[in-house]
């Protein structure tokens, strides 16, 4: 069963081959019908020919008498050595029959005769044994006149028909199968391209489009592809508008929030301020900082997703970036009771990156692990090269993320139920995924059994 699935043809090619099979069956049925109809028509013609010749001989009998008929039949039979046409005159008065066949029983009208059973050849009784003849008999006052035509003409004609159909069907079948494979492969490639576009969009690349082949336009797949491109154009426009609205709101609110913070901060330092008021102002300042951080993340995410942020990459040793991030966050991890271990290769790992953005992505991943895992959790931070690509990984042995939620946590503002009572904006992983895409890579979340692994592949 698995082997059959591995050899499964694309649906377009299956349809083409099914139509080819239907064509073959239809051609065979048509050939059988033609073979039967031709046989009936040729038999009718042989009967008619035998009747015409029998009537001519009967007319000769009425004009010249039995002796003249005997002489004429003898002359005709002498020249018919191929036994294609047989003649017989059976006198009514009991005289010896004349002709190149001997009938077991004279008859009138059409009849099918078999050599050796219904009649024998007069000169060579063993010849043409079992051969089928189509005969016509006429009853006259002087006796019976019988003419028989052999079936070789029918056999030869039907053989020619069968050979013609076989050759024509064979050539047509080969051409049809080749055409079916060509059409099937072309449509399979187009379906694969449509699936690639859909997969790219699912990964967040809203700029992906189906590039139509100019040689394959005007059919159903072209209409589907055009509709897909129109849908993606509208989707990209709507997403960009939504992102722009979010960015505009964040941008417009940053200034009043900053002014509000500047007004509150001196009040928190004023002498003689009651402690509960001072604590309330401090809590308000923390909330303002969190809101400002959210707005900064929204602005940065919108700039990356709309293409307004240039990558500004330069060669860098990723080991240096990893060391700096580890050195910055190690005290925070130790203070919260987490273990933060760094694993780096011995050789330099160089890549064209924006060091500031990569550092920010790594900080977000480690900060997520610190905030969403209990004290005592081990966090492994590493760098590796795989098949010419760079992999930055942050893995922990905490509670992890359910498999059905991993695609959702990279969406803006999406948070797991157990994380809603903890500080955070729901933008950290979205920003990491956007930074990875900006570098031509991707963010991948996998099970660490137990815990979670977040891999940035560049």
Coordinates of C-alpha atoms in Angstrom, one line a residue:
X1 CA 0.0 0.0 0.0
X2 CA 2.8 2.4 0.9
X3 CA 4.5 1.6 -2.4
X4 CA 1.3 2.4 -4.3
X5 CA 1.0 5.7 -2.5
X6 CA 4.6 6.5 -3.4
X7 CA 3.8 5.9 -7.1
X8 CA 0.5 7.8 -7.0
X9 CA 0.1 10.0 -10.1
X10 CA -1.1 13.6 -9.9
X11 CA -4.9 14.0 -10.4
X12 CA -4.4 15.8 -13.7
X13 CA -2.4 12.9 -15.1
X14 CA -4.9 10.4 -13.7
X15 CA -7.7 12.2 -15.5
X16 CA -5.7 12.3 -18.8
X17 CA -4.9 8.6 -18.5
X18 CA -8.5 7.8 -17.7
X19 CA -9.6 9.6 -20.8
X20 CA -7.0 7.7 -22.8
X21 CA -8.4 4.4 -21.4
X22 CA -11.9 5.5 -22.3
X23 CA -10.8 6.3 -25.8
X24 CA -9.2 2.9 -26.2
X25 CA -12.3 1.1 -24.9
X26 CA -14.6 3.2 -27.2
X27 CA -12.3 2.5 -30.2
X28 CA -12.3 -1.3 -29.4
X29 CA -16.1 -1.3 -29.1
X30 CA -16.4 0.7 -32.4
X31 CA -14.1 -1.8 -34.0
X32 CA -16.1 -4.8 -32.9
X33 CA -19.3 -3.2 -34.1
X34 CA -17.6 -2.4 -37.5
X35 CA -16.4 -6.0 -37.7
X36 CA -19.9 -7.4 -37.1
X37 CA -21.6 -4.9 -39.5
X38 CA -19.0 -5.5 -42.2
X39 CA -19.4 -9.3 -41.9
X40 CA -23.2 -9.0 -42.2
X41 CA -22.8 -6.7 -45.2
X42 CA -20.3 -8.9 -47.0
X43 CA -22.4 -12.0 -46.4
X44 CA -25.4 -10.2 -47.9
X45 CA -23.4 -9.2 -50.9
X46 CA -22.2 -12.8 -51.4
X47 CA -25.7 -14.1 -51.2
X48 CA -26.8 -11.5 -53.7
X49 CA -23.9 -12.4 -56.1
X50 CA -24.8 -16.1 -55.8
X51 CA -28.4 -15.3 -56.5
X52 CA -27.7 -13.2 -59.6
X53 CA -25.4 -15.9 -61.0
X54 CA -28.0 -18.6 -60.2
X55 CA -30.7 -16.6 -62.0
X56 CA -28.4 -16.1 -65.0
X57 CA -27.8 -19.9 -65.2
X58 CA -31.5 -20.6 -64.8
X59 CA -32.2 -18.2 -67.7
X60 CA -29.6 -20.0 -69.8
X61 CA -31.3 -23.3 -68.9
X62 CA -34.7 -22.1 -70.1
X63 CA -33.1 -21.0 -73.4
X64 CA -30.7 -23.7 -74.2
X65 CA -32.0 -26.7 -72.2
X66 CA -30.1 -29.0 -69.8
X67 CA -27.3 -29.9 -72.3
X68 CA -26.4 -26.3 -72.9
X69 CA -26.4 -25.6 -69.2
X70 CA -24.2 -28.6 -68.6
X71 CA -21.8 -27.4 -71.1
X72 CA -21.7 -23.8 -69.7
X73 CA -21.3 -25.0 -66.1
X74 CA -18.5 -27.3 -67.2
X75 CA -16.8 -24.4 -69.0
X76 CA -17.1 -22.1 -66.0
X77 CA -16.0 -24.7 -63.5
X78 CA -13.0 -25.5 -65.6
X79 CA -11.7 -22.0 -65.1
X80 CA -12.6 -21.8 -61.4
X81 CA -9.7 -23.8 -60.0
X82 CA -9.4 -21.5 -56.9
X83 CA -12.8 -22.8 -55.7
X84 CA -13.9 -19.3 -55.0
X85 CA -17.2 -19.9 -56.8
X86 CA -18.9 -23.3 -57.0
X87 CA -21.7 -24.3 -59.4
X88 CA -24.0 -27.3 -59.5
X89 CA -27.0 -28.4 -61.6
X90 CA -29.0 -31.3 -60.1
X91 CA -31.5 -32.6 -62.7
X92 CA -35.0 -33.5 -61.6
X93 CA -35.2 -36.6 -63.8
X94 CA -32.4 -38.4 -61.9
X95 CA -29.5 -37.7 -64.3
X96 CA -26.1 -37.2 -62.9
X97 CA -25.4 -33.8 -61.4
X98 CA -23.1 -31.3 -63.2
X99 CA -20.7 -28.8 -61.6
X100 CA -17.6 -28.5 -59.4
X101 CA -19.4 -29.4 -56.2
X102 CA -21.6 -32.3 -55.1
X103 CA -24.5 -31.3 -52.8
X104 CA -25.8 -33.7 -50.1
X105 CA -29.3 -32.2 -50.7
X106 CA -30.5 -29.7 -53.3
X107 CA -32.4 -26.7 -51.9
X108 CA -34.0 -23.4 -52.9
X109 CA -33.1 -19.9 -51.6
X110 CA -30.1 -18.8 -49.5
X111 CA -28.2 -21.3 -47.4
X112 CA -24.8 -21.5 -45.7
X113 CA -22.9 -24.6 -46.7
X114 CA -19.9 -26.2 -45.0
X115 CA -17.5 -28.1 -47.2
X116 CA -17.4 -31.8 -46.2
X117 CA -20.7 -31.7 -44.5
X118 CA -23.3 -30.1 -46.8
X119 CA -21.3 -30.5 -50.0
X120 CA -17.9 -31.6 -51.3
X121 CA -15.7 -30.4 -54.2
X122 CA -16.3 -32.5 -57.2
X123 CA -12.6 -32.8 -58.3
X124 CA -11.0 -32.9 -54.8
X125 CA -13.4 -33.9 -52.0
X126 CA -10.8 -33.4 -49.3
X127 CA -9.9 -29.9 -50.3
X128 CA -11.3 -26.8 -48.4
X129 CA -12.6 -29.1 -45.6
X130 CA -14.7 -27.1 -43.2
X131 CA -14.7 -24.0 -45.5
X132 CA -17.9 -22.0 -45.3
X133 CA -19.8 -21.1 -48.5
X134 CA -22.8 -18.8 -49.0
X135 CA -25.1 -20.4 -51.6
X136 CA -28.3 -19.6 -53.5
X137 CA -30.4 -22.3 -55.0
X138 CA -33.2 -22.0 -57.7
X139 CA -35.8 -24.7 -58.4
X140 CA -36.6 -25.0 -62.1
X141 CA -38.8 -27.5 -63.9
X142 CA -35.6 -29.2 -65.1
X143 CA -33.9 -29.3 -61.7
X144 CA -32.0 -27.2 -59.2
X145 CA -29.4 -24.6 -60.1
X146 CA -27.1 -23.8 -57.2
X147 CA -24.2 -21.2 -57.0
X148 CA -22.0 -20.9 -53.9
X149 CA -19.4 -18.2 -53.0
X150 CA -16.7 -18.9 -50.4
X151 CA -16.2 -16.8 -47.3
X152 CA -12.5 -16.0 -47.9
X153 CA -13.5 -12.5 -49.0
X154 CA -15.2 -11.9 -45.7
X155 CA -12.3 -13.3 -43.7
X156 CA -9.7 -11.3 -45.7
X157 CA -11.7 -8.1 -45.4
X158 CA -12.2 -8.6 -41.7
X159 CA -8.5 -9.2 -41.2
X160 CA -7.7 -6.0 -43.0
X161 CA -10.2 -4.2 -40.8
X162 CA -8.7 -5.7 -37.6
X163 CA -5.2 -4.8 -38.7
X164 CA -6.1 -1.3 -39.7
X165 CA -7.9 -0.7 -36.4
X166 CA -5.0 -2.2 -34.5
X167 CA -2.4 -0.1 -36.2
X168 CA -4.5 3.0 -36.0
X169 CA -5.5 2.4 -32.4
X170 CA -1.9 1.7 -31.5
X171 CA -0.6 4.9 -33.0
X172 CA -3.5 6.9 -31.6
X173 CA -3.0 5.3 -28.2
X174 CA 0.7 6.1 -28.1
X175 CA 0.0 9.7 -29.2
X176 CA -2.8 10.0 -26.7
X177 CA -0.7 8.6 -23.8
X178 CA 2.2 10.9 -24.6
X179 CA -0.2 13.9 -24.8
X180 CA -1.8 12.8 -21.6
X181 CA 1.5 12.7 -19.8
X182 CA 2.5 16.0 -21.3
X183 CA -0.7 17.7 -20.2
X184 CA -0.6 15.9 -16.8
X185 CA 3.0 16.9 -16.1
X186 CA 2.3 20.5 -17.1
X187 CA -0.8 20.7 -14.9
X188 CA 1.0 18.9 -12.1
X189 CA 3.8 21.5 -12.2
X190 CA 1.2 24.3 -12.1
X191 CA -0.7 22.7 -9.2
X192 CA 2.7 22.3 -7.4
X193 CA 3.4 26.0 -8.1
X194 CA 0.0 27.0 -6.7
X195 CA 0.7 24.9 -3.6
X196 CA 4.1 26.5 -3.2
X197 CA 2.5 29.9 -3.3
X198 CA 0.0 28.9 -0.7
X199 CA 2.7 27.4 1.5
X200 CA 4.7 30.7 1.2
X201 CA 1.6 32.7 2.2
X202 CA 1.0 30.4 5.1
X203 CA 4.6 31.1 6.2
X204 CA 3.8 34.8 6.2
X205 CA 5.1 35.8 2.7
X206 CA 2.1 37.8 1.5
X207 CA 4.1 38.9 -1.6
X208 CA 4.2 35.4 -3.1
X209 CA 2.4 35.2 -6.4
X210 CA 1.7 32.5 -9.0
X211 CA 3.7 33.4 -12.2
X212 CA 1.5 32.2 -15.1
X213 CA 3.2 30.4 -18.0
X214 CA 2.3 32.3 -21.2
X215 CA 2.1 28.9 -23.0
X216 CA -0.6 27.6 -20.6
X217 CA -3.3 30.3 -20.4
X218 CA -7.0 30.4 -20.8
X219 CA -7.9 27.1 -19.1
X220 CA -9.4 26.4 -15.7
X221 CA -6.1 26.4 -13.8
X222 CA -5.3 29.8 -15.3
X223 CA -8.6 31.1 -13.9
X224 CA -7.8 29.6 -10.5
X225 CA -4.3 31.0 -10.5
X226 CA -5.6 34.5 -11.5
X227 CA -8.2 34.4 -8.8
X228 CA -5.5 33.3 -6.3
X229 CA -3.3 36.2 -7.3
X230 CA -6.2 38.7 -7.0
X231 CA -7.1 37.3 -3.6
X232 CA -3.5 37.6 -2.4
X233 CA -3.2 41.2 -3.7
X234 CA -6.3 42.2 -1.7
X235 CA -5.1 40.2 1.3
X236 CA -1.7 41.9 1.2
X237 CA -3.3 45.3 0.8
X238 CA -5.6 44.7 3.8
X239 CA -2.9 43.4 6.0
X240 CA -0.6 46.3 5.1
X241 CA -3.4 48.7 5.8
X242 CA -4.1 47.1 9.1
X243 CA -0.4 47.1 10.0
X244 CA -0.2 50.8 9.0
X245 CA -3.2 51.6 11.2
X246 CA -1.6 49.8 14.1
X247 CA 1.7 51.7 13.4
X248 CA -0.1 55.0 13.1
X249 CA -1.9 54.5 16.4
X250 CA 1.2 53.4 18.2
X251 CA 3.1 56.4 16.7
X252 CA 0.4 58.9 17.7
X253 CA 0.1 57.6 21.2
X254 CA 3.9 57.5 22.0
X255 CA 4.1 61.3 22.4
X256 CA 1.3 61.7 24.9
X257 CA 2.5 58.7 26.8
X258 CA 6.0 60.1 27.0
X259 CA 4.7 63.5 28.2
X260 CA 2.6 61.7 30.8
X261 CA 5.7 59.8 32.0
X262 CA 7.7 63.0 32.2
X263 CA 5.0 64.5 34.3
X264 CA 4.6 61.6 36.7
X265 CA 8.3 60.8 37.2
X266 CA 9.1 64.1 39.2
X267 CA 6.1 63.5 41.3
X268 CA 7.4 60.1 42.4
X269 CA 10.6 61.8 43.6
X270 CA 8.9 64.7 45.5
X271 CA 9.7 64.9 49.2
X272 CA 6.9 64.3 51.7
X273 CA 4.9 62.2 49.2
X274 CA 2.9 59.4 51.0
X275 CA 4.3 56.0 50.4
X276 CA 1.1 54.6 49.0
X277 CA 0.9 57.5 46.5
X278 CA 4.6 57.0 45.6
X279 CA 3.9 53.2 45.0
X280 CA 0.9 54.0 42.9
X281 CA 2.9 56.4 40.7
X282 CA 5.7 53.8 40.4
X283 CA 3.2 51.2 39.3
X284 CA 1.8 53.7 36.8
X285 CA 5.3 54.4 35.4
X286 CA 5.9 50.6 35.0
X287 CA 2.6 50.3 33.1
X288 CA 3.5 53.3 30.9
X289 CA 6.9 51.6 30.2
X290 CA 5.1 48.4 29.2
X291 CA 2.7 50.2 26.9
X292 CA 5.6 52.2 25.3
X293 CA 7.5 48.9 24.8
X294 CA 4.4 47.4 23.1
X295 CA 4.1 50.4 20.8
X296 CA 7.8 50.2 20.0
X297 CA 7.4 46.5 19.1
X298 CA 4.3 47.3 17.0
X299 CA 6.2 50.0 15.1
X300 CA 9.2 47.8 14.5
X301 CA 7.1 44.8 13.5
X302 CA 5.1 46.9 11.0
X303 CA 8.3 48.4 9.5
X304 CA 9.7 44.9 8.9
X305 CA 6.4 43.3 7.6
X306 CA 5.7 46.2 5.2
X307 CA 9.3 46.3 3.9
X308 CA 10.0 49.8 5.2
X309 CA 13.0 48.6 7.2
X310 CA 16.1 47.9 5.3
X311 CA 18.1 44.9 6.4
X312 CA 21.5 46.8 6.5
X313 CA 23.4 43.5 6.9
X314 CA 27.1 43.2 7.3
X315 CA 29.5 40.2 7.8
X316 CA 29.5 39.1 11.5
X317 CA 30.7 36.2 13.6
X318 CA 27.5 35.0 15.2
X319 CA 29.4 33.6 18.1
X320 CA 30.2 37.1 19.2
X321 CA 26.5 38.1 19.1
X322 CA 25.6 35.0 21.1
X323 CA 28.3 35.7 23.7
X324 CA 27.1 39.3 24.2
X325 CA 23.5 38.2 24.6
X326 CA 24.5 35.4 27.0
X327 CA 26.6 37.8 29.1
X328 CA 23.8 40.4 29.2
X329 CA 21.0 37.9 30.3
X330 CA 23.0 35.5 32.5
X331 CA 22.6 37.7 35.7
X332 CA 18.9 38.0 35.0
X333 CA 18.6 34.2 34.6
X334 CA 20.5 33.6 37.8
X335 CA 18.4 36.1 39.7
X336 CA 15.2 34.4 38.6
X337 CA 16.6 30.9 39.5
X338 CA 17.1 29.7 35.9
X339 CA 20.1 28.1 34.4
X340 CA 21.3 29.6 31.1
X341 CA 24.0 27.5 29.3
X342 CA 25.7 28.7 26.1
X343 CA 27.1 26.2 23.5
X344 CA 29.2 27.5 20.6
X345 CA 31.2 25.8 17.9
X346 CA 35.0 26.1 17.9
X347 CA 35.2 27.7 14.5
X348 CA 33.8 31.1 13.4
X349 CA 30.2 31.1 12.1
X350 CA 30.0 34.1 9.7
X351 CA 26.9 35.4 8.1
X352 CA 25.5 38.6 6.5
X353 CA 23.1 39.8 9.2
X354 CA 21.9 42.8 11.0
X355 CA 23.6 42.2 14.4
X356 CA 21.3 44.5 16.3
X357 CA 18.1 42.7 15.0
X358 CA 19.6 39.2 15.6
X359 CA 20.5 40.2 19.1
X360 CA 17.0 41.5 19.7
X361 CA 15.5 38.2 18.4
X362 CA 17.7 36.2 20.7
X363 CA 16.9 38.4 23.7
X364 CA 13.2 38.0 23.0
X365 CA 13.5 34.2 22.9
X366 CA 15.5 33.9 26.1
X367 CA 13.3 36.5 27.9
X368 CA 10.2 34.4 26.8
X369 CA 11.8 31.3 28.3
X370 CA 12.7 33.1 31.5
X371 CA 9.2 34.5 32.0
X372 CA 7.2 31.4 31.0
X373 CA 9.1 28.7 32.8
X374 CA 9.3 28.1 36.6
X375 CA 12.5 28.7 38.6
X376 CA 15.0 25.8 38.3
X377 CA 14.4 25.4 34.6
X378 CA 17.5 24.8 32.4
X379 CA 17.7 27.0 29.3
X380 CA 20.2 25.9 26.6
X381 CA 21.3 28.6 24.2
X382 CA 23.3 27.4 21.2
X383 CA 24.6 28.0 17.7
X384 CA 25.3 25.5 15.0
X385 CA 25.7 25.1 11.2
X386 CA 23.5 22.5 9.3
X387 CA 23.9 22.0 5.5
X388 CA 25.3 25.4 4.9
X389 CA 22.6 27.2 7.0
X390 CA 22.9 28.7 10.5
X391 CA 20.7 27.6 13.4
X392 CA 20.4 29.7 16.6
X393 CA 18.5 27.7 19.2
X394 CA 17.0 28.4 22.6
X395 CA 15.7 25.3 24.4
X396 CA 14.2 24.7 27.8
X397 CA 12.8 21.8 29.8
X398 CA 9.8 23.8 31.1
X399 CA 6.1 23.2 30.4
X400 CA 6.5 23.9 26.6
X401 CA 3.7 24.9 24.2
X402 CA 1.1 22.5 22.9
X403 CA 1.6 21.4 19.3
X404 CA -1.7 22.8 18.2
X405 CA -0.7 26.3 19.6
X406 CA 2.7 26.6 18.1
X407 CA 1.6 28.2 14.8
X408 CA -0.6 30.6 16.7
X409 CA 1.9 32.0 19.2
X410 CA 3.8 33.8 16.4
X411 CA 0.7 35.8 15.6
X412 CA 0.4 39.4 17.0
X413 CA -1.0 39.6 20.6
X414 CA -1.7 35.9 20.8
X415 CA -1.0 34.5 24.3
X416 CA -1.6 31.1 25.9
X417 CA -4.3 31.0 28.6
X418 CA -1.7 30.2 31.3
X419 CA 0.4 33.3 30.3
X420 CA -2.4 35.9 30.4
X421 CA -1.7 36.8 34.1
X422 CA 2.0 37.4 33.4
X423 CA 3.6 40.5 32.1
X424 CA 4.1 40.6 28.3
X425 CA 2.7 42.1 25.1
X426 CA 2.2 39.0 23.0
X427 CA 4.5 40.5 20.3
X428 CA 7.8 38.8 21.2
X429 CA 7.6 35.7 19.0
X430 CA 5.9 37.7 16.2
X431 CA 8.9 40.1 16.2
X432 CA 11.4 37.1 16.2
X433 CA 9.6 35.5 13.3
X434 CA 9.6 38.8 11.3
X435 CA 13.3 39.3 12.0
X436 CA 14.0 35.7 10.8
X437 CA 12.0 36.3 7.6
X438 CA 13.8 39.6 7.0
X439 CA 17.1 37.6 6.9
X440 CA 15.6 35.1 4.5
X441 CA 15.1 32.5 7.3
X442 CA 12.3 31.3 9.6
X443 CA 11.4 30.7 13.2
X444 CA 10.6 27.0 14.0
X445 CA 9.1 25.8 17.3
X446 CA 9.6 22.2 18.2
X447 CA 9.1 19.8 21.1
X448 CA 12.0 19.4 23.5
X449 CA 10.3 16.5 25.4
X450 CA 9.8 18.1 27.9
X451 CA 9.9 21.8 27.1
X452 CA 10.2 23.9 23.9
X453 CA 12.9 24.5 21.4
X454 CA 12.9 27.7 19.4
X455 CA 15.2 27.6 16.3
X456 CA 16.1 30.6 14.2
X457 CA 17.3 29.2 10.9
X458 CA 19.2 31.7 8.7

